[in-house]
Amino acid sequence: MTVVTQASIPYSAFASPEARAFFPKMLASGSKAPPITGPIEQNRAFYDKINSDRAERMRKIYPVRIHAERIAGVGTDVVEPEQGIAANNRTRVLINLHGGGFLWGAHSGGLVEAIPVASLGRIKVISVDYRQGPEHVFPAASEDVEAVYRELLKQYKPADIGIYGCSAGGVLTGEVVARLISRKLPVPGAIGMFCGAVVNMDGDSAYVGPLLNGGPVPTAPLKLESLPYFKGASADDPLVMPGVSPALLTKFPPTLLISGTRDFAMSSVIRSQTLLNQAGVETELRLWDGMWHSFFSDPELPESKDAYAVMVKFFDRHLGRH
């Protein structure tokens, strides 16, 4: 065990000037966040304000059209590029699963993840307002996404559908693929797990990430099963943690994994790529130095723009291949 009593760590020399200027603001905003165990209404209001501001900033850079739509009885936000869907994407669609600890992030959080990809990729993105805790528990979110996916299969080939999400949405993306496999449904053409994994939060970054972001070193990582949504669920269940089943992972589609060196989830993301590679899955891992959890939620950073371009190119390359 390494004992850290005091540390003064400069910010990454490899990060962009914009990121270096933004980093202190990110830390200040994070310090005002209510505790995850606080009243759910307080958390949802706090993050909705932040995400609504991000979405408005994004729309100035990435023009889109947005409308609400119920698909298979599930609420969604449909995001389409203002300039129109590209000809090669008219038979393709992306499903976005927002982050937020399976507690918050509906609507505004989903728009933050959908707007730049829809606009830059000139593709339709459907962000799903899946059921969350503490009102609902596993597998409610997976059931909602499965329902939307089944409905989209009536219009799109599975190889032309992509699923992606950040943080909790990245975790849910893996869980949904596991559920589709268990239901003997065809898997999507490609998926993206961003700052989320098929294994629990652990490894070096679970301890070092908070330290690099100005916080104390935690006594233990935040485990999925400690979240209200996973009350009564088991980390040994491959529909909760697909990484526990090598046989299940062999059936996963091509997977894009994204994180940053100051992201507490980085180690679990790297471990996910290792397990998927061992299972024979085609993967792409992208890490940005100095970047924190869900860094690309702020659109002005060059690193965010790089990440959007990676996402768009990955899905463009893989959808329709199988």
PDB file of C-alpha atoms in Angstrom:
ATOM      1  CA  MET A   1       0.000   0.000   0.000  1.00  0.00           C
ATOM      2  CA  THR A   2       1.236   3.490  -0.884  1.00  0.00           C
ATOM      3  CA  VAL A   3       0.646   6.109   1.813  1.00  0.00           C
ATOM      4  CA  VAL A   4       0.031   9.652   0.553  1.00  0.00           C
ATOM      5  CA  THR A   5       0.181  12.305   3.240  1.00  0.00           C
ATOM      6  CA  GLN A   6       0.513  15.442   1.144  1.00  0.00           C
ATOM      7  CA  ALA A   7       0.864  16.049  -2.560  1.00  0.00           C
ATOM      8  CA  SER A   8       1.073  19.039  -4.872  1.00  0.00           C
ATOM      9  CA  ILE A   9       0.600  17.861  -8.449  1.00  0.00           C
ATOM     10  CA  PRO A  10       0.849  20.264 -11.402  1.00  0.00           C
ATOM     11  CA  TYR A  11      -1.821  20.071 -14.051  1.00  0.00           C
ATOM     12  CA  SER A  12      -0.916  18.170 -17.218  1.00  0.00           C
ATOM     13  CA  ALA A  13       1.585  19.884 -19.515  1.00  0.00           C
ATOM     14  CA  PHE A  14       0.011  17.943 -22.396  1.00  0.00           C
ATOM     15  CA  ALA A  15      -3.482  19.365 -21.931  1.00  0.00           C
ATOM     16  CA  SER A  16      -4.664  22.212 -24.142  1.00  0.00           C
ATOM     17  CA  PRO A  17      -4.423  25.843 -22.938  1.00  0.00           C
ATOM     18  CA  GLU A  18      -8.224  25.870 -22.880  1.00  0.00           C
ATOM     19  CA  ALA A  19      -8.297  22.825 -20.594  1.00  0.00           C
ATOM     20  CA  ARG A  20      -5.681  24.347 -18.291  1.00  0.00           C
ATOM     21  CA  ALA A  21      -7.815  27.490 -17.994  1.00  0.00           C
ATOM     22  CA  PHE A  22     -11.019  25.499 -17.494  1.00  0.00           C
ATOM     23  CA  PHE A  23      -9.714  22.968 -14.966  1.00  0.00           C
ATOM     24  CA  PRO A  24      -9.965  25.267 -11.887  1.00  0.00           C
ATOM     25  CA  LYS A  25     -13.541  26.172 -12.852  1.00  0.00           C
ATOM     26  CA  MET A  26     -14.417  22.483 -13.112  1.00  0.00           C
ATOM     27  CA  LEU A  27     -12.985  21.869  -9.639  1.00  0.00           C
ATOM     28  CA  ALA A  28     -14.917  24.821  -8.200  1.00  0.00           C
ATOM     29  CA  SER A  29     -18.173  23.595  -9.718  1.00  0.00           C
ATOM     30  CA  GLY A  30     -17.594  20.067  -8.425  1.00  0.00           C
ATOM     31  CA  SER A  31     -16.970  21.321  -4.904  1.00  0.00           C
ATOM     32  CA  LYS A  32     -20.515  22.759  -4.842  1.00  0.00           C
ATOM     33  CA  ALA A  33     -22.176  19.472  -5.798  1.00  0.00           C
ATOM     34  CA  PRO A  34     -24.560  18.026  -3.209  1.00  0.00           C
ATOM     35  CA  PRO A  35     -23.558  14.641  -1.800  1.00  0.00           C
ATOM     36  CA  ILE A  36     -24.755  11.657  -3.819  1.00  0.00           C
ATOM     37  CA  THR A  37     -26.629  10.529  -0.709  1.00  0.00           C
ATOM     38  CA  GLY A  38     -28.466  13.865  -0.485  1.00  0.00           C
ATOM     39  CA  PRO A  39     -32.120  14.473  -1.436  1.00  0.00           C
ATOM     40  CA  ILE A  40     -32.684  13.293  -4.987  1.00  0.00           C
ATOM     41  CA  GLU A  41     -34.592  16.453  -5.961  1.00  0.00           C
ATOM     42  CA  GLN A  42     -31.604  18.552  -4.895  1.00  0.00           C
ATOM     43  CA  ASN A  43     -29.178  16.491  -6.972  1.00  0.00           C
ATOM     44  CA  ARG A  44     -31.426  16.484 -10.023  1.00  0.00           C
ATOM     45  CA  ALA A  45     -31.917  20.251  -9.892  1.00  0.00           C
ATOM     46  CA  PHE A  46     -28.173  20.859  -9.441  1.00  0.00           C
ATOM     47  CA  TYR A  47     -27.114  18.752 -12.417  1.00  0.00           C
ATOM     48  CA  ASP A  48     -30.020  19.787 -14.626  1.00  0.00           C
ATOM     49  CA  LYS A  49     -28.933  23.420 -14.286  1.00  0.00           C
ATOM     50  CA  ILE A  50     -25.368  22.547 -15.289  1.00  0.00           C
ATOM     51  CA  ASN A  51     -26.431  20.317 -18.174  1.00  0.00           C
ATOM     52  CA  SER A  52     -29.041  22.742 -19.485  1.00  0.00           C
ATOM     53  CA  ASP A  53     -26.342  25.410 -19.696  1.00  0.00           C
ATOM     54  CA  ARG A  54     -24.005  22.981 -21.478  1.00  0.00           C
ATOM     55  CA  ALA A  55     -26.723  22.030 -23.963  1.00  0.00           C
ATOM     56  CA  GLU A  56     -27.402  25.674 -24.819  1.00  0.00           C
ATOM     57  CA  ARG A  57     -23.689  26.293 -25.372  1.00  0.00           C
ATOM     58  CA  MET A  58     -23.522  23.200 -27.552  1.00  0.00           C
ATOM     59  CA  ARG A  59     -26.436  24.265 -29.750  1.00  0.00           C
ATOM     60  CA  LYS A  60     -24.545  27.446 -30.682  1.00  0.00           C
ATOM     61  CA  ILE A  61     -21.651  25.331 -31.949  1.00  0.00           C
ATOM     62  CA  TYR A  62     -23.565  22.271 -33.137  1.00  0.00           C
ATOM     63  CA  PRO A  63     -27.001  23.252 -34.546  1.00  0.00           C
ATOM     64  CA  VAL A  64     -29.680  20.599 -34.143  1.00  0.00           C
ATOM     65  CA  ARG A  65     -33.436  20.046 -34.105  1.00  0.00           C
ATOM     66  CA  ILE A  66     -34.880  18.387 -30.990  1.00  0.00           C
ATOM     67  CA  HIS A  67     -38.278  16.906 -30.305  1.00  0.00           C
ATOM     68  CA  ALA A  68     -39.739  14.656 -27.612  1.00  0.00           C
ATOM     69  CA  GLU A  69     -41.127  11.292 -28.691  1.00  0.00           C
ATOM     70  CA  ARG A  70     -42.484   8.233 -26.917  1.00  0.00           C
ATOM     71  CA  ILE A  71     -41.064   5.039 -28.360  1.00  0.00           C
ATOM     72  CA  ALA A  72     -42.546   1.765 -27.125  1.00  0.00           C
ATOM     73  CA  GLY A  73     -44.028   3.753 -24.240  1.00  0.00           C
ATOM     74  CA  VAL A  74     -40.635   5.114 -23.182  1.00  0.00           C
ATOM     75  CA  GLY A  75     -39.864   8.843 -23.220  1.00  0.00           C
ATOM     76  CA  THR A  76     -37.052   9.947 -25.530  1.00  0.00           C
ATOM     77  CA  ASP A  77     -35.489  13.083 -26.949  1.00  0.00           C
ATOM     78  CA  VAL A  78     -34.812  12.795 -30.671  1.00  0.00           C
ATOM     79  CA  VAL A  79     -31.908  14.932 -31.863  1.00  0.00           C
ATOM     80  CA  GLU A  80     -31.284  15.536 -35.559  1.00  0.00           C
ATOM     81  CA  PRO A  81     -28.721  17.729 -37.330  1.00  0.00           C
ATOM     82  CA  GLU A  82     -30.024  21.117 -38.431  1.00  0.00           C
ATOM     83  CA  GLN A  83     -28.280  20.638 -41.789  1.00  0.00           C
ATOM     84  CA  GLY A  84     -30.089  17.357 -42.356  1.00  0.00           C
ATOM     85  CA  ILE A  85     -29.174  13.699 -41.984  1.00  0.00           C
ATOM     86  CA  ALA A  86     -26.359  12.622 -44.321  1.00  0.00           C
ATOM     87  CA  ALA A  87     -27.343  10.322 -47.183  1.00  0.00           C
ATOM     88  CA  ASN A  88     -25.278   7.420 -45.835  1.00  0.00           C
ATOM     89  CA  ASN A  89     -26.911   7.799 -42.394  1.00  0.00           C
ATOM     90  CA  ARG A  90     -30.559   7.687 -43.460  1.00  0.00           C
ATOM     91  CA  THR A  91     -30.718   3.992 -42.640  1.00  0.00           C
ATOM     92  CA  ARG A  92     -28.689   4.390 -39.423  1.00  0.00           C
ATOM     93  CA  VAL A  93     -29.567   5.553 -35.919  1.00  0.00           C
ATOM     94  CA  LEU A  94     -27.772   6.004 -32.609  1.00  0.00           C
ATOM     95  CA  ILE A  95     -29.257   5.395 -29.157  1.00  0.00           C
ATOM     96  CA  ASN A  96     -27.807   7.539 -26.362  1.00  0.00           C
ATOM     97  CA  LEU A  97     -27.977   6.524 -22.706  1.00  0.00           C
ATOM     98  CA  HIS A  98     -27.234   9.499 -20.462  1.00  0.00           C
ATOM     99  CA  GLY A  99     -25.036   9.497 -17.381  1.00  0.00           C
ATOM    100  CA  GLY A 100     -25.897  10.587 -13.853  1.00  0.00           C
ATOM    101  CA  GLY A 101     -25.280   7.718 -11.448  1.00  0.00           C
ATOM    102  CA  PHE A 102     -28.615   6.115 -12.412  1.00  0.00           C
ATOM    103  CA  LEU A 103     -30.113   9.008 -10.398  1.00  0.00           C
ATOM    104  CA  TRP A 104     -30.195  12.116 -12.618  1.00  0.00           C
ATOM    105  CA  GLY A 105     -29.302  13.294 -16.139  1.00  0.00           C
ATOM    106  CA  ALA A 106     -32.609  12.790 -17.941  1.00  0.00           C
ATOM    107  CA  HIS A 107     -33.288  15.160 -20.849  1.00  0.00           C
ATOM    108  CA  SER A 108     -30.579  17.821 -20.370  1.00  0.00           C
ATOM    109  CA  GLY A 109     -27.849  15.282 -19.612  1.00  0.00           C
ATOM    110  CA  GLY A 110     -28.871  13.234 -22.610  1.00  0.00           C
ATOM    111  CA  LEU A 111     -28.847  16.306 -24.861  1.00  0.00           C
ATOM    112  CA  VAL A 112     -25.286  17.086 -23.773  1.00  0.00           C
ATOM    113  CA  GLU A 113     -24.222  13.661 -25.044  1.00  0.00           C
ATOM    114  CA  ALA A 114     -26.419  13.665 -28.158  1.00  0.00           C
ATOM    115  CA  ILE A 115     -26.115  17.172 -29.633  1.00  0.00           C
ATOM    116  CA  PRO A 116     -22.492  17.205 -30.824  1.00  0.00           C
ATOM    117  CA  VAL A 117     -22.621  13.642 -32.193  1.00  0.00           C
ATOM    118  CA  ALA A 118     -25.888  14.266 -34.075  1.00  0.00           C
ATOM    119  CA  SER A 119     -24.684  17.546 -35.567  1.00  0.00           C
ATOM    120  CA  LEU A 120     -21.104  16.596 -36.369  1.00  0.00           C
ATOM    121  CA  GLY A 121     -22.020  13.100 -37.566  1.00  0.00           C
ATOM    122  CA  ARG A 122     -25.179  14.233 -39.371  1.00  0.00           C
ATOM    123  CA  ILE A 123     -27.062  11.307 -37.880  1.00  0.00           C
ATOM    124  CA  LYS A 124     -30.239  10.845 -35.822  1.00  0.00           C
ATOM    125  CA  VAL A 125     -29.579  10.294 -32.103  1.00  0.00           C
ATOM    126  CA  ILE A 126     -32.321   9.087 -29.776  1.00  0.00           C
ATOM    127  CA  SER A 127     -31.618   9.796 -26.103  1.00  0.00           C
ATOM    128  CA  VAL A 128     -33.608   7.498 -23.828  1.00  0.00           C
ATOM    129  CA  ASP A 129     -35.215   8.721 -20.600  1.00  0.00           C
ATOM    130  CA  TYR A 130     -34.810   5.368 -18.868  1.00  0.00           C
ATOM    131  CA  ARG A 131     -36.115   4.697 -15.357  1.00  0.00           C
ATOM    132  CA  GLN A 132     -33.646   5.460 -12.560  1.00  0.00           C
ATOM    133  CA  GLY A 133     -33.207   5.093  -8.814  1.00  0.00           C
ATOM    134  CA  PRO A 134     -34.227   5.594  -6.146  1.00  0.00           C
ATOM    135  CA  GLU A 135     -37.765   5.251  -7.536  1.00  0.00           C
ATOM    136  CA  HIS A 136     -36.807   2.247  -9.667  1.00  0.00           C
ATOM    137  CA  VAL A 137     -34.252  -0.533  -9.404  1.00  0.00           C
ATOM    138  CA  PHE A 138     -32.353  -2.840 -11.759  1.00  0.00           C
ATOM    139  CA  PRO A 139     -33.271  -4.005 -14.393  1.00  0.00           C
ATOM    140  CA  ALA A 140     -35.771  -1.178 -15.072  1.00  0.00           C
ATOM    141  CA  ALA A 141     -33.360   0.880 -17.189  1.00  0.00           C
ATOM    142  CA  SER A 142     -32.301  -2.146 -19.244  1.00  0.00           C
ATOM    143  CA  GLU A 143     -35.955  -3.032 -19.827  1.00  0.00           C
ATOM    144  CA  ASP A 144     -36.689   0.480 -21.125  1.00  0.00           C
ATOM    145  CA  VAL A 145     -33.760   0.483 -23.522  1.00  0.00           C
ATOM    146  CA  GLU A 146     -34.651  -3.014 -24.754  1.00  0.00           C
ATOM    147  CA  ALA A 147     -38.182  -1.804 -25.497  1.00  0.00           C
ATOM    148  CA  VAL A 148     -36.870   1.141 -27.531  1.00  0.00           C
ATOM    149  CA  TYR A 149     -34.369  -1.094 -29.331  1.00  0.00           C
ATOM    150  CA  ARG A 150     -37.048  -3.653 -30.241  1.00  0.00           C
ATOM    151  CA  GLU A 151     -39.190  -0.877 -31.699  1.00  0.00           C
ATOM    152  CA  LEU A 152     -36.282   0.502 -33.727  1.00  0.00           C
ATOM    153  CA  LEU A 153     -35.596  -2.992 -35.103  1.00  0.00           C
ATOM    154  CA  LYS A 154     -38.886  -2.636 -36.991  1.00  0.00           C
ATOM    155  CA  GLN A 155     -37.327   0.211 -38.979  1.00  0.00           C
ATOM    156  CA  TYR A 156     -33.552  -0.359 -38.821  1.00  0.00           C
ATOM    157  CA  LYS A 157     -31.246  -3.320 -39.290  1.00  0.00           C
ATOM    158  CA  PRO A 158     -29.393  -4.174 -36.044  1.00  0.00           C
ATOM    159  CA  ALA A 159     -26.068  -3.578 -37.803  1.00  0.00           C
ATOM    160  CA  ASP A 160     -27.219  -0.005 -38.521  1.00  0.00           C
ATOM    161  CA  ILE A 161     -27.994   0.773 -34.851  1.00  0.00           C
ATOM    162  CA  GLY A 162     -25.356   2.059 -32.438  1.00  0.00           C
ATOM    163  CA  ILE A 163     -25.664   2.493 -28.673  1.00  0.00           C
ATOM    164  CA  TYR A 164     -23.465   4.729 -26.535  1.00  0.00           C
ATOM    165  CA  GLY A 165     -23.409   6.499 -23.201  1.00  0.00           C
ATOM    166  CA  CYS A 166     -21.195   8.210 -20.675  1.00  0.00           C
ATOM    167  CA  SER A 167     -20.577   7.239 -17.037  1.00  0.00           C
ATOM    168  CA  ALA A 168     -23.745   5.465 -15.837  1.00  0.00           C
ATOM    169  CA  GLY A 169     -24.845   5.513 -19.470  1.00  0.00           C
ATOM    170  CA  GLY A 170     -21.637   3.716 -20.434  1.00  0.00           C
ATOM    171  CA  VAL A 171     -22.302   1.088 -17.780  1.00  0.00           C
ATOM    172  CA  LEU A 172     -25.900   0.765 -18.983  1.00  0.00           C
ATOM    173  CA  THR A 173     -24.716   0.344 -22.577  1.00  0.00           C
ATOM    174  CA  GLY A 174     -22.812  -2.792 -21.529  1.00  0.00           C
ATOM    175  CA  GLU A 175     -25.755  -4.028 -19.472  1.00  0.00           C
ATOM    176  CA  VAL A 176     -28.147  -3.534 -22.391  1.00  0.00           C
ATOM    177  CA  VAL A 177     -25.944  -5.514 -24.773  1.00  0.00           C
ATOM    178  CA  ALA A 178     -25.758  -8.308 -22.183  1.00  0.00           C
ATOM    179  CA  ARG A 179     -29.552  -8.230 -21.883  1.00  0.00           C
ATOM    180  CA  LEU A 180     -30.054  -8.347 -25.656  1.00  0.00           C
ATOM    181  CA  ILE A 181     -27.732 -11.358 -25.860  1.00  0.00           C
ATOM    182  CA  SER A 182     -29.611 -13.083 -23.033  1.00  0.00           C
ATOM    183  CA  ARG A 183     -32.895 -12.421 -24.882  1.00  0.00           C
ATOM    184  CA  LYS A 184     -31.369 -13.849 -28.090  1.00  0.00           C
ATOM    185  CA  LEU A 185     -31.853 -10.525 -29.864  1.00  0.00           C
ATOM    186  CA  PRO A 186     -29.327  -9.363 -32.466  1.00  0.00           C
ATOM    187  CA  VAL A 187     -26.724  -7.018 -31.007  1.00  0.00           C
ATOM    188  CA  PRO A 188     -26.229  -3.496 -32.385  1.00  0.00           C
ATOM    189  CA  GLY A 189     -23.584  -2.787 -34.988  1.00  0.00           C
ATOM    190  CA  ALA A 190     -21.303  -0.959 -32.552  1.00  0.00           C
ATOM    191  CA  ILE A 191     -21.330   0.520 -29.045  1.00  0.00           C
ATOM    192  CA  GLY A 192     -19.512   3.211 -27.084  1.00  0.00           C
ATOM    193  CA  MET A 193     -18.777   3.031 -23.359  1.00  0.00           C
ATOM    194  CA  PHE A 194     -17.411   6.401 -22.265  1.00  0.00           C
ATOM    195  CA  CYS A 195     -16.105   6.766 -18.695  1.00  0.00           C
ATOM    196  CA  GLY A 196     -18.090   3.594 -17.966  1.00  0.00           C
ATOM    197  CA  ALA A 197     -17.199  -0.075 -17.922  1.00  0.00           C
ATOM    198  CA  VAL A 198     -18.226  -3.727 -17.899  1.00  0.00           C
ATOM    199  CA  VAL A 199     -16.497  -4.126 -14.512  1.00  0.00           C
ATOM    200  CA  ASN A 200     -16.895  -2.386 -11.178  1.00  0.00           C
ATOM    201  CA  MET A 201     -15.059   0.825 -10.317  1.00  0.00           C
ATOM    202  CA  ASP A 202     -11.634  -0.149  -8.973  1.00  0.00           C
ATOM    203  CA  GLY A 203      -7.935  -0.072  -9.803  1.00  0.00           C
ATOM    204  CA  ASP A 204      -5.429   2.759  -9.432  1.00  0.00           C
ATOM    205  CA  SER A 205      -7.604   5.514 -10.914  1.00  0.00           C
ATOM    206  CA  ALA A 206     -10.394   4.895  -8.412  1.00  0.00           C
ATOM    207  CA  TYR A 207      -7.982   6.249  -5.790  1.00  0.00           C
ATOM    208  CA  VAL A 208      -5.672   8.506  -7.806  1.00  0.00           C
ATOM    209  CA  GLY A 209      -8.395  10.195  -9.861  1.00  0.00           C
ATOM    210  CA  PRO A 210     -10.000  11.962  -6.885  1.00  0.00           C
ATOM    211  CA  LEU A 211      -6.557  13.007  -5.649  1.00  0.00           C
ATOM    212  CA  LEU A 212      -5.634  14.523  -9.028  1.00  0.00           C
ATOM    213  CA  ASN A 213      -8.907  16.446  -8.963  1.00  0.00           C
ATOM    214  CA  GLY A 214      -8.178  18.062  -5.607  1.00  0.00           C
ATOM    215  CA  GLY A 215     -10.114  15.647  -3.415  1.00  0.00           C
ATOM    216  CA  PRO A 216      -9.072  13.226  -0.700  1.00  0.00           C
ATOM    217  CA  VAL A 217      -8.025   9.693  -1.528  1.00  0.00           C
ATOM    218  CA  PRO A 218     -11.132   7.553  -0.909  1.00  0.00           C
ATOM    219  CA  THR A 219     -10.972   4.681   1.544  1.00  0.00           C
ATOM    220  CA  ALA A 220     -12.730   2.506  -1.049  1.00  0.00           C
ATOM    221  CA  PRO A 221     -14.043   2.961  -4.612  1.00  0.00           C
ATOM    222  CA  LEU A 222     -17.689   3.731  -5.237  1.00  0.00           C
ATOM    223  CA  LYS A 223     -19.199   0.379  -6.188  1.00  0.00           C
ATOM    224  CA  LEU A 224     -22.217   0.034  -8.471  1.00  0.00           C
ATOM    225  CA  GLU A 225     -24.099  -2.037  -5.913  1.00  0.00           C
ATOM    226  CA  SER A 226     -23.968   0.890  -3.481  1.00  0.00           C
ATOM    227  CA  LEU A 227     -26.109   3.002  -5.808  1.00  0.00           C
ATOM    228  CA  PRO A 228     -29.858   3.037  -5.049  1.00  0.00           C
ATOM    229  CA  TYR A 229     -30.689   1.738  -8.522  1.00  0.00           C
ATOM    230  CA  PHE A 230     -28.804  -1.508  -7.853  1.00  0.00           C
ATOM    231  CA  LYS A 231     -30.472  -2.255  -4.521  1.00  0.00           C
ATOM    232  CA  GLY A 232     -30.874  -6.021  -4.327  1.00  0.00           C
ATOM    233  CA  ALA A 233     -28.766  -6.658  -7.447  1.00  0.00           C
ATOM    234  CA  SER A 234     -25.551  -8.693  -7.432  1.00  0.00           C
ATOM    235  CA  ALA A 235     -22.189  -7.683  -8.891  1.00  0.00           C
ATOM    236  CA  ASP A 236     -21.808 -11.361  -9.833  1.00  0.00           C
ATOM    237  CA  ASP A 237     -24.775 -11.114 -12.208  1.00  0.00           C
ATOM    238  CA  PRO A 238     -23.450 -10.747 -15.795  1.00  0.00           C
ATOM    239  CA  LEU A 239     -26.507  -8.637 -16.646  1.00  0.00           C
ATOM    240  CA  VAL A 240     -25.236  -6.168 -14.009  1.00  0.00           C
ATOM    241  CA  MET A 241     -21.517  -6.638 -14.622  1.00  0.00           C
ATOM    242  CA  PRO A 242     -20.938  -8.236 -18.049  1.00  0.00           C
ATOM    243  CA  GLY A 243     -17.202  -8.396 -17.402  1.00  0.00           C
ATOM    244  CA  VAL A 244     -17.693 -11.354 -15.049  1.00  0.00           C
ATOM    245  CA  SER A 245     -18.655 -13.539 -18.029  1.00  0.00           C
ATOM    246  CA  PRO A 246     -15.954 -14.073 -20.690  1.00  0.00           C
ATOM    247  CA  ALA A 247     -18.428 -16.153 -22.723  1.00  0.00           C
ATOM    248  CA  LEU A 248     -20.904 -13.257 -22.796  1.00  0.00           C
ATOM    249  CA  LEU A 249     -18.255 -10.751 -23.852  1.00  0.00           C
ATOM    250  CA  THR A 250     -17.385 -12.813 -26.943  1.00  0.00           C
ATOM    251  CA  LYS A 251     -20.773 -11.814 -28.361  1.00  0.00           C
ATOM    252  CA  PHE A 252     -20.257  -8.045 -27.894  1.00  0.00           C
ATOM    253  CA  PRO A 253     -20.081  -5.817 -30.998  1.00  0.00           C
ATOM    254  CA  PRO A 254     -17.132  -3.486 -31.794  1.00  0.00           C
ATOM    255  CA  THR A 255     -16.671  -1.190 -28.800  1.00  0.00           C
ATOM    256  CA  LEU A 256     -15.237   2.309 -28.389  1.00  0.00           C
ATOM    257  CA  LEU A 257     -13.942   3.131 -24.898  1.00  0.00           C
ATOM    258  CA  ILE A 258     -13.073   6.685 -23.820  1.00  0.00           C
ATOM    259  CA  SER A 259     -11.598   8.104 -20.609  1.00  0.00           C
ATOM    260  CA  GLY A 260      -9.036  10.582 -19.277  1.00  0.00           C
ATOM    261  CA  THR A 261      -6.063  10.311 -16.961  1.00  0.00           C
ATOM    262  CA  ARG A 262      -7.881  12.195 -14.177  1.00  0.00           C
ATOM    263  CA  ASP A 263     -11.055  10.126 -14.499  1.00  0.00           C
ATOM    264  CA  PHE A 264     -11.718   7.897 -11.482  1.00  0.00           C
ATOM    265  CA  ALA A 265     -13.178   5.346 -13.930  1.00  0.00           C
ATOM    266  CA  MET A 266     -10.079   5.136 -16.158  1.00  0.00           C
ATOM    267  CA  SER A 267      -8.728   1.886 -14.692  1.00  0.00           C
ATOM    268  CA  SER A 268     -12.080   0.142 -15.083  1.00  0.00           C
ATOM    269  CA  VAL A 269     -12.313   1.393 -18.673  1.00  0.00           C
ATOM    270  CA  ILE A 270      -8.827   0.042 -19.440  1.00  0.00           C
ATOM    271  CA  ARG A 271      -9.708  -3.257 -17.750  1.00  0.00           C
ATOM    272  CA  SER A 272     -12.866  -3.461 -19.859  1.00  0.00           C
ATOM    273  CA  GLN A 273     -10.833  -3.138 -23.040  1.00  0.00           C
ATOM    274  CA  THR A 274      -8.482  -5.884 -21.859  1.00  0.00           C
ATOM    275  CA  LEU A 275     -11.378  -8.255 -21.146  1.00  0.00           C
ATOM    276  CA  LEU A 276     -13.120  -7.465 -24.435  1.00  0.00           C
ATOM    277  CA  ASN A 277      -9.890  -7.966 -26.368  1.00  0.00           C
ATOM    278  CA  GLN A 278      -9.335 -11.311 -24.647  1.00  0.00           C
ATOM    279  CA  ALA A 279     -12.854 -12.247 -25.725  1.00  0.00           C
ATOM    280  CA  GLY A 280     -11.983 -11.441 -29.338  1.00  0.00           C
ATOM    281  CA  VAL A 281     -14.010  -8.227 -29.571  1.00  0.00           C
ATOM    282  CA  GLU A 282     -12.757  -5.406 -31.782  1.00  0.00           C
ATOM    283  CA  THR A 283     -12.112  -2.417 -29.514  1.00  0.00           C
ATOM    284  CA  GLU A 284     -10.744   1.093 -29.673  1.00  0.00           C
ATOM    285  CA  LEU A 285      -9.470   2.785 -26.498  1.00  0.00           C
ATOM    286  CA  ARG A 286      -8.903   6.556 -26.412  1.00  0.00           C
ATOM    287  CA  LEU A 287      -7.429   8.347 -23.385  1.00  0.00           C
ATOM    288  CA  TRP A 288      -6.861  12.094 -23.031  1.00  0.00           C
ATOM    289  CA  ASP A 289      -4.138  13.346 -20.705  1.00  0.00           C
ATOM    290  CA  GLY A 290      -5.316  15.629 -17.900  1.00  0.00           C
ATOM    291  CA  MET A 291      -8.977  14.983 -18.637  1.00  0.00           C
ATOM    292  CA  TRP A 292     -11.516  14.219 -15.941  1.00  0.00           C
ATOM    293  CA  HIS A 293     -14.710  12.150 -15.762  1.00  0.00           C
ATOM    294  CA  SER A 294     -17.071  13.070 -18.619  1.00  0.00           C
ATOM    295  CA  PHE A 295     -14.730  15.874 -19.755  1.00  0.00           C
ATOM    296  CA  PHE A 296     -16.390  16.159 -23.176  1.00  0.00           C
ATOM    297  CA  SER A 297     -19.611  17.385 -21.555  1.00  0.00           C
ATOM    298  CA  ASP A 298     -18.088  20.879 -21.931  1.00  0.00           C
ATOM    299  CA  PRO A 299     -17.941  21.591 -25.675  1.00  0.00           C
ATOM    300  CA  GLU A 300     -15.360  24.370 -25.857  1.00  0.00           C
ATOM    301  CA  LEU A 301     -12.307  22.229 -25.016  1.00  0.00           C
ATOM    302  CA  PRO A 302     -10.162  21.006 -27.942  1.00  0.00           C
ATOM    303  CA  GLU A 303     -10.097  17.629 -26.190  1.00  0.00           C
ATOM    304  CA  SER A 304     -13.904  17.525 -26.289  1.00  0.00           C
ATOM    305  CA  LYS A 305     -13.922  18.297 -30.003  1.00  0.00           C
ATOM    306  CA  ASP A 306     -11.354  15.555 -30.552  1.00  0.00           C
ATOM    307  CA  ALA A 307     -13.549  13.124 -28.609  1.00  0.00           C
ATOM    308  CA  TYR A 308     -16.662  13.990 -30.651  1.00  0.00           C
ATOM    309  CA  ALA A 309     -14.710  13.397 -33.866  1.00  0.00           C
ATOM    310  CA  VAL A 310     -13.525  10.005 -32.568  1.00  0.00           C
ATOM    311  CA  MET A 311     -17.104   9.001 -31.696  1.00  0.00           C
ATOM    312  CA  VAL A 312     -18.473  10.040 -35.084  1.00  0.00           C
ATOM    313  CA  LYS A 313     -15.709   8.296 -37.044  1.00  0.00           C
ATOM    314  CA  PHE A 314     -16.032   5.112 -34.989  1.00  0.00           C
ATOM    315  CA  PHE A 315     -19.756   4.705 -35.624  1.00  0.00           C
ATOM    316  CA  ASP A 316     -19.429   5.734 -39.254  1.00  0.00           C
ATOM    317  CA  ARG A 317     -16.759   3.064 -39.723  1.00  0.00           C
ATOM    318  CA  HIS A 318     -18.606   0.248 -37.957  1.00  0.00           C
ATOM    319  CA  LEU A 319     -22.328   0.678 -38.539  1.00  0.00           C
ATOM    320  CA  GLY A 320     -23.654  -1.438 -41.379  1.00  0.00           C
ATOM    321  CA  ARG A 321     -20.596  -3.687 -41.478  1.00  0.00           C
ATOM    322  CA  HIS A 322     -22.111  -6.866 -40.065  1.00  0.00           C
TER     323      HIS A 322
END
